[in-house]
CSV table of C-alpha atoms in Angstrom, one decimal:
chain,number,residue,atom,x,y,z
G,1,VAL,CA,52.2,-93.5,49.0
G,2,VAL,CA,55.6,-95.1,49.3
G,3,ALA,CA,56.9,-94.5,52.8
G,4,THR,CA,59.6,-95.7,55.1
G,5,LEU,CA,58.6,-96.6,58.6
G,6,GLN,CA,61.3,-96.5,61.3
G,7,CYS,CA,61.2,-97.2,65.0
G,8,SER,CA,62.5,-94.3,67.0
G,9,GLY,CA,64.6,-96.8,68.8
G,10,ASN,CA,66.4,-97.9,65.7
G,11,ARG,CA,70.2,-98.2,66.4
G,12,ARG,CA,69.6,-98.2,70.1
G,13,SER,CA,72.5,-100.6,70.5
G,14,GLY,CA,74.8,-97.7,69.7
G,15,PHE,CA,73.9,-95.9,72.9
G,16,ASN,CA,74.5,-99.1,74.9
G,17,VAL,CA,78.2,-98.8,74.2
G,18,PHE,CA,78.3,-95.9,76.6
G,19,GLU,CA,75.6,-96.8,79.1
G,20,ARG,CA,72.7,-99.2,79.2
G,21,THR,CA,69.3,-98.0,77.9
G,22,SER,CA,65.8,-99.4,78.1
G,23,GLY,CA,64.3,-101.2,75.2
G,24,THR,CA,65.1,-103.6,72.4
G,25,THR,CA,68.8,-103.4,71.4
G,26,TRP,CA,68.2,-102.7,67.7
G,27,GLY,CA,71.0,-102.4,65.3
G,28,GLN,CA,70.0,-100.7,62.0
G,29,GLY,CA,67.2,-103.2,61.3
G,30,ALA,CA,64.1,-101.4,62.8
G,31,ILE,CA,63.3,-99.7,59.5
G,32,SER,CA,61.8,-100.7,56.1
G,33,THR,CA,59.7,-99.4,53.3
G,34,ALA,CA,56.5,-100.3,51.5
G,35,LYS,CA,53.9,-99.0,49.1
G,36,TRP,CA,50.7,-98.2,51.0
G,37,GLY,CA,47.2,-97.7,49.6
G,38,GLY,CA,44.1,-96.2,51.3
G,39,VAL,CA,42.1,-93.1,51.8
G,40,ARG,CA,43.5,-89.7,52.8
G,41,LEU,CA,42.8,-88.9,56.5
G,42,SER,CA,42.1,-85.3,55.5
G,43,ASP,CA,39.2,-86.5,53.3
G,44,LEU,CA,37.8,-88.5,56.1
G,45,LEU,CA,38.0,-85.6,58.5
G,46,LYS,CA,36.4,-83.2,55.9
G,47,ASN,CA,33.5,-85.7,55.4
G,48,ALA,CA,33.1,-85.7,59.2
G,49,GLY,CA,32.6,-82.0,59.2
G,50,ILE,CA,36.0,-80.4,59.5
G,51,GLY,CA,36.3,-77.5,57.1
G,52,ASP,CA,39.1,-75.1,57.8
G,53,PRO,CA,41.6,-76.8,60.0
G,54,ILE,CA,43.0,-73.5,61.3
G,55,GLU,CA,39.6,-72.4,62.4
G,56,ALA,CA,39.0,-75.9,64.0
G,57,GLN,CA,42.3,-75.5,65.8
G,58,GLU,CA,41.9,-71.9,66.9
G,59,LYS,CA,38.1,-71.7,67.6
G,60,GLY,CA,37.2,-75.3,68.2
G,61,LYS,CA,40.4,-76.1,70.0
G,62,MET,CA,40.7,-79.3,67.9
G,63,GLU,CA,44.5,-79.6,68.2
G,64,HIS,CA,45.0,-83.4,68.0
G,65,VAL,CA,43.8,-86.4,66.1
G,66,ARG,CA,43.6,-89.3,68.5
G,67,LEU,CA,44.1,-92.8,67.3
G,68,TYR,CA,42.9,-96.0,69.0
G,69,ALA,CA,44.0,-99.5,68.1
G,70,ILE,CA,42.3,-102.9,68.7
G,71,ASP,CA,45.4,-104.0,70.8
G,72,GLY,CA,45.0,-101.0,73.2
G,73,VAL,CA,47.7,-98.7,71.7
G,74,MET,CA,46.7,-95.0,71.8
G,75,ALA,CA,48.6,-92.3,70.0
G,76,SER,CA,47.9,-89.0,68.3
G,77,ILE,CA,49.2,-86.6,65.7
G,78,GLY,CA,48.6,-82.8,65.3
G,79,ILE,CA,45.7,-81.7,63.2
G,80,GLU,CA,48.2,-79.6,61.1
G,81,LYS,CA,49.8,-82.9,59.9
G,82,ALA,CA,46.5,-84.7,59.5
G,83,MET,CA,44.9,-82.1,57.3
G,84,ASN,CA,48.0,-81.0,55.3
G,85,PRO,CA,47.2,-81.8,51.7
G,86,TYR,CA,51.0,-82.4,51.1
G,87,GLY,CA,51.3,-84.5,54.3
G,88,ASP,CA,50.0,-87.7,52.6
G,89,VAL,CA,48.6,-89.2,55.8
G,90,ILE,CA,46.3,-92.1,54.9
G,91,VAL,CA,44.2,-94.7,56.5
G,92,ALA,CA,45.6,-97.7,54.7
G,93,TYR,CA,44.0,-101.0,53.7
G,94,GLU,CA,46.6,-102.1,51.2
G,95,MET,CA,50.3,-102.8,51.4
G,96,ASN,CA,52.3,-103.4,48.2
G,97,ASP,CA,49.1,-103.6,46.1
G,98,GLU,CA,47.6,-106.4,48.3
G,99,ASP,CA,45.3,-106.4,51.2
G,100,LEU,CA,47.0,-105.2,54.4
G,101,PRO,CA,48.6,-108.3,56.1
G,102,ARG,CA,47.5,-109.1,59.6
G,103,ASP,CA,50.9,-108.5,61.1
G,104,HIS,CA,51.0,-105.0,59.5
G,105,GLY,CA,47.6,-103.9,60.8
G,106,TYR,CA,44.8,-105.5,59.0
G,107,PRO,CA,42.1,-104.4,58.3
G,108,LEU,CA,43.2,-100.7,58.8
G,109,ARG,CA,46.2,-98.8,59.9
G,110,LEU,CA,47.3,-95.2,59.8
G,111,ILE,CA,50.3,-94.2,57.7
G,112,VAL,CA,51.9,-91.0,58.8
G,113,PRO,CA,54.8,-90.4,56.4
G,114,GLY,CA,57.9,-89.0,57.9
G,115,TYR,CA,56.9,-89.7,61.5
G,116,ALA,CA,58.1,-92.3,64.0
G,117,GLY,CA,56.8,-95.8,63.6
G,118,ILE,CA,54.6,-95.7,66.7
G,119,ARG,CA,52.4,-92.9,65.1
G,120,ASN,CA,51.6,-95.3,62.3
G,121,VAL,CA,49.0,-97.1,64.4
G,122,LYS,CA,48.1,-100.6,63.4
G,123,TRP,CA,44.7,-102.4,63.8
G,124,LEU,CA,43.0,-99.0,63.9
G,125,LYS,CA,39.5,-99.0,65.4
G,126,LYS,CA,38.7,-95.4,66.2
G,127,ILE,CA,39.7,-91.8,65.3
G,128,GLU,CA,38.6,-88.8,67.2
G,129,LEU,CA,39.5,-85.1,67.4
G,130,SER,CA,40.5,-83.5,70.7
G,131,LYS,CA,42.1,-80.5,72.2
G,132,GLU,CA,44.4,-82.9,74.1
G,133,GLU,CA,46.8,-85.4,72.8
G,134,ALA,CA,46.2,-89.1,73.4
G,135,GLU,CA,46.4,-90.6,76.8
G,136,GLY,CA,48.7,-93.5,77.6
G,137,PRO,CA,52.4,-94.5,77.6
G,138,TRP,CA,52.8,-94.4,73.9
G,139,GLN,CA,52.0,-90.6,73.7
G,140,ARG,CA,52.4,-89.1,77.1
G,141,GLY,CA,54.6,-91.6,79.0
G,142,LEU,CA,58.4,-92.1,78.9
G,143,ASN,CA,58.3,-94.6,76.0
G,144,TYR,CA,58.7,-92.1,73.2
G,145,LYS,CA,60.3,-89.1,75.0
G,146,VAL,CA,63.9,-88.2,74.6
G,147,LEU,CA,65.3,-87.2,78.0
G,148,PRO,CA,68.4,-85.2,78.6
G,149,PRO,CA,71.7,-87.2,78.8
G,150,ASN,CA,72.1,-86.4,82.5
G,151,VAL,CA,68.7,-87.8,83.4
G,152,HIS,CA,68.5,-91.5,84.4
G,153,ASP,CA,65.2,-91.5,86.3
G,154,ALA,CA,62.0,-90.2,84.6
G,155,ASN,CA,60.8,-89.1,88.1
G,156,ASP,CA,63.4,-86.3,88.0
G,157,VAL,CA,61.7,-84.5,85.1
G,158,ASN,CA,58.2,-83.4,84.2
G,159,LEU,CA,57.3,-85.6,81.3
G,160,ASP,CA,54.4,-83.3,80.3
G,161,GLU,CA,57.0,-80.6,79.3
G,162,ILE,CA,58.9,-83.0,77.0
G,163,PRO,CA,57.3,-83.6,73.5
G,164,SER,CA,56.9,-87.1,72.2
G,165,VAL,CA,58.9,-88.2,69.1
G,166,ASN,CA,57.1,-87.3,65.9
G,167,GLU,CA,59.3,-86.4,62.9
G,168,LEU,CA,62.5,-88.4,62.7
G,169,SER,CA,66.1,-87.1,62.4
G,170,VAL,CA,68.3,-87.6,59.4
G,171,SER,CA,70.1,-90.9,59.5
G,172,SER,CA,71.9,-93.4,57.3
G,173,GLY,CA,73.3,-96.9,57.3
G,174,ILE,CA,75.7,-99.2,55.4
G,175,THR,CA,74.5,-102.5,54.0
G,176,THR,CA,77.4,-103.9,52.1
G,177,VAL,CA,81.2,-103.3,51.9
G,178,GLU,CA,83.4,-105.1,49.5
G,179,PRO,CA,86.8,-104.6,47.9
G,180,VAL,CA,86.8,-103.3,44.4
G,181,GLN,CA,87.6,-106.1,42.0
G,182,GLY,CA,91.3,-106.6,41.5
G,183,SER,CA,92.3,-105.1,44.9
G,184,ARG,CA,95.2,-106.8,46.6
G,185,SER,CA,94.4,-108.8,49.7
G,186,ASP,CA,97.8,-108.7,51.2
G,187,LEU,CA,98.2,-104.9,51.8
G,188,PRO,CA,100.1,-104.1,55.0
G,189,PRO,CA,98.6,-101.8,57.8
G,190,GLY,CA,98.6,-98.2,56.8
G,191,GLU,CA,98.0,-98.8,53.1
G,192,ASN,CA,94.7,-97.9,51.3
G,193,VAL,CA,92.4,-100.3,49.6
G,194,LEU,CA,89.4,-99.2,47.4
G,195,MET,CA,86.1,-100.4,48.8
G,196,LYS,CA,82.7,-100.3,47.2
G,197,VAL,CA,80.1,-99.3,49.8
G,198,ARG,CA,76.3,-99.3,49.6
G,199,GLY,CA,73.7,-98.2,52.0
G,200,TRP,CA,70.5,-96.2,52.7
G,201,ALA,CA,69.7,-92.7,54.0
G,202,PHE,CA,66.5,-91.2,55.3
G,203,SER,CA,65.2,-88.1,57.0
G,204,GLY,CA,61.8,-87.4,58.6
G,205,GLY,CA,59.3,-84.8,57.8
G,206,GLY,CA,59.6,-85.3,54.1
G,207,ARG,CA,63.0,-83.7,54.0
G,208,ASN,CA,64.9,-85.0,50.9
G,209,VAL,CA,68.4,-86.5,51.4
G,210,VAL,CA,70.7,-84.3,49.3
G,211,ARG,CA,74.1,-85.8,50.2
G,212,VAL,CA,75.7,-88.8,51.8
G,213,ASP,CA,79.4,-88.5,52.9
G,214,VAL,CA,81.6,-91.6,53.3
G,215,THR,CA,85.0,-92.0,54.7
G,216,GLY,CA,87.5,-94.9,55.1
G,217,ASP,CA,90.3,-93.0,56.8
G,218,ARG,CA,88.6,-92.0,60.1
G,219,ALA,CA,87.2,-88.8,58.7
G,220,LYS,CA,90.5,-87.4,57.5
G,221,SER,CA,88.8,-87.1,54.1
G,222,TRP,CA,85.3,-87.6,52.9
G,223,MET,CA,83.7,-88.6,49.5
G,224,SER,CA,80.2,-87.9,48.4
G,225,ALA,CA,78.2,-91.0,47.4
G,226,ASP,CA,76.1,-91.4,44.3
G,227,LEU,CA,72.5,-91.1,45.2
G,228,LEU,CA,70.4,-93.8,43.6
G,229,GLU,CA,66.8,-95.0,43.9
G,230,GLY,CA,64.8,-92.6,46.1
G,231,SER,CA,66.8,-89.5,45.1
G,232,ASN,CA,64.2,-88.1,42.8
G,233,GLN,CA,61.3,-87.9,45.3
G,234,LYS,CA,59.1,-84.8,45.3
G,235,TYR,CA,60.6,-81.8,47.1
G,236,GLY,CA,59.5,-81.8,50.7
G,237,ARG,CA,57.6,-85.0,50.3
G,238,SER,CA,60.5,-87.5,50.4
G,239,TRP,CA,58.7,-90.2,52.5
G,240,ALA,CA,61.0,-93.1,51.5
G,241,TRP,CA,64.6,-93.9,52.0
G,242,THR,CA,67.3,-93.2,49.4
G,243,PHE,CA,69.8,-95.8,48.3
G,244,TRP,CA,73.4,-94.8,47.7
G,245,GLU,CA,76.8,-96.2,46.7
G,246,ALA,CA,80.4,-95.0,46.7
G,247,VAL,CA,83.9,-96.2,46.1
G,248,VAL,CA,86.2,-95.0,48.8
G,249,PRO,CA,89.9,-95.5,49.8
G,250,ALA,CA,90.0,-97.2,53.2
G,251,THR,CA,93.0,-97.5,55.4
G,252,VAL,CA,94.0,-101.0,56.5
G,253,GLN,CA,94.3,-101.2,60.3
G,254,ASP,CA,96.9,-103.1,62.4
G,255,ASP,CA,94.5,-106.0,62.8
G,256,GLY,CA,93.8,-106.2,59.0
G,257,SER,CA,90.4,-104.5,59.3
G,258,VAL,CA,89.0,-101.4,57.5
G,259,HIS,CA,86.5,-99.0,59.1
G,260,ILE,CA,83.9,-97.2,56.9
G,261,TYR,CA,81.7,-94.4,58.2
G,262,CYS,CA,78.8,-92.6,56.6
G,263,LYS,CA,76.7,-89.6,57.4
G,264,ALA,CA,73.7,-88.1,55.5
G,265,VAL,CA,72.7,-84.5,54.9
G,266,ASP,CA,69.0,-83.5,54.3
G,267,MET,CA,67.5,-80.6,52.4
G,268,ALA,CA,67.5,-78.4,55.6
G,269,PHE,CA,71.2,-79.3,55.8
G,270,ASN,CA,70.7,-81.2,59.0
G,271,THR,CA,73.5,-83.8,59.3
G,272,GLN,CA,74.5,-86.6,61.7
G,273,PRO,CA,76.6,-86.1,64.8
G,274,GLU,CA,79.9,-87.9,65.0
G,275,SER,CA,79.1,-89.8,68.2
G,276,ALA,CA,76.0,-91.0,70.1
G,277,LYS,CA,77.6,-90.2,73.4
G,278,ASP,CA,76.3,-86.7,73.7
G,279,ASN,CA,72.8,-87.7,72.6
G,280,TRP,CA,72.5,-90.6,75.0
G,281,ASN,CA,69.1,-90.9,76.6
G,282,VAL,CA,67.7,-93.5,79.0
G,283,ARG,CA,65.1,-94.8,76.5
G,284,GLY,CA,67.7,-95.0,73.7
G,285,LEU,CA,65.8,-93.0,71.1
G,286,ILE,CA,67.0,-91.2,68.0
G,287,ASN,CA,70.5,-92.5,67.6
G,288,ASN,CA,71.5,-90.8,64.3
G,289,SER,CA,75.2,-90.6,64.8
G,290,TRP,CA,77.7,-91.6,62.1
G,291,TYR,CA,77.1,-95.2,61.0
G,292,LYS,CA,80.2,-97.4,61.2
G,293,ARG,CA,80.9,-100.6,59.5
G,294,THR,CA,84.0,-102.7,60.1
G,295,ILE,CA,85.1,-105.6,58.0
G,296,MET,CA,88.2,-107.8,58.0
G,297,PHE,CA,90.2,-107.2,54.8
G,298,SER,CA,93.4,-109.1,55.5
G,299,ARG,CA,95.0,-111.2,58.2
């Protein structure tokens, strides 16, 4: 399965513009994609005696699949994801057609497509079924819980009532911006220059990216990008990012810069909010606001 793994704290630095958060100040770099090979988790669970997952859930109270790592990490996923034949959850031992590298979880790791990176437990040593989710800070603690914007102290809320991050929100980023060949470099402020923009887009839960909108005039007008590699993934099983490119007119600012923004739309027509301000949370998780890229065009 080809799947994109993304830390739920990707783009955390965008929150810190408004107020300091807790965690690594990621830009857009806490995300990447690989081809994973292994055995389906559902097959392993069936071989262990799980027949009908709904019966196991309702009668046996087997709600969660707990995952234990050699390094002490404990996390879990719901049995409905683990047993879903279209969920593509695997216990992986290969990465890009080679043995799983040590830094990526050798000898075994879980791959949970469409879920936050922490659920893709590396150095896997034990799997168990339980009516309760995993213990520990990675599942039940503050680490992967999105608190309301007004809460600055986790002691002010009941963490047990707040779910941990699983499926990721729709997001996108810009990788390159360059003037279209032949563009003048001496345009005065207020004039438009054509810019070629490239980037990526991704949504959790297998939701396909259906559109990426790009603007170079501070959202006065938008243009739809051309969707490239990744745009033909199976419906509802879009586990990897989609690349895109667009040519957009961008307004030259007083300092000679141009500002490019992008936002993605997924198959459920979820889209990205304009600002991270209203989604600020103390852990800096799930910043999926419009992505902005500024470059100096002329001086």
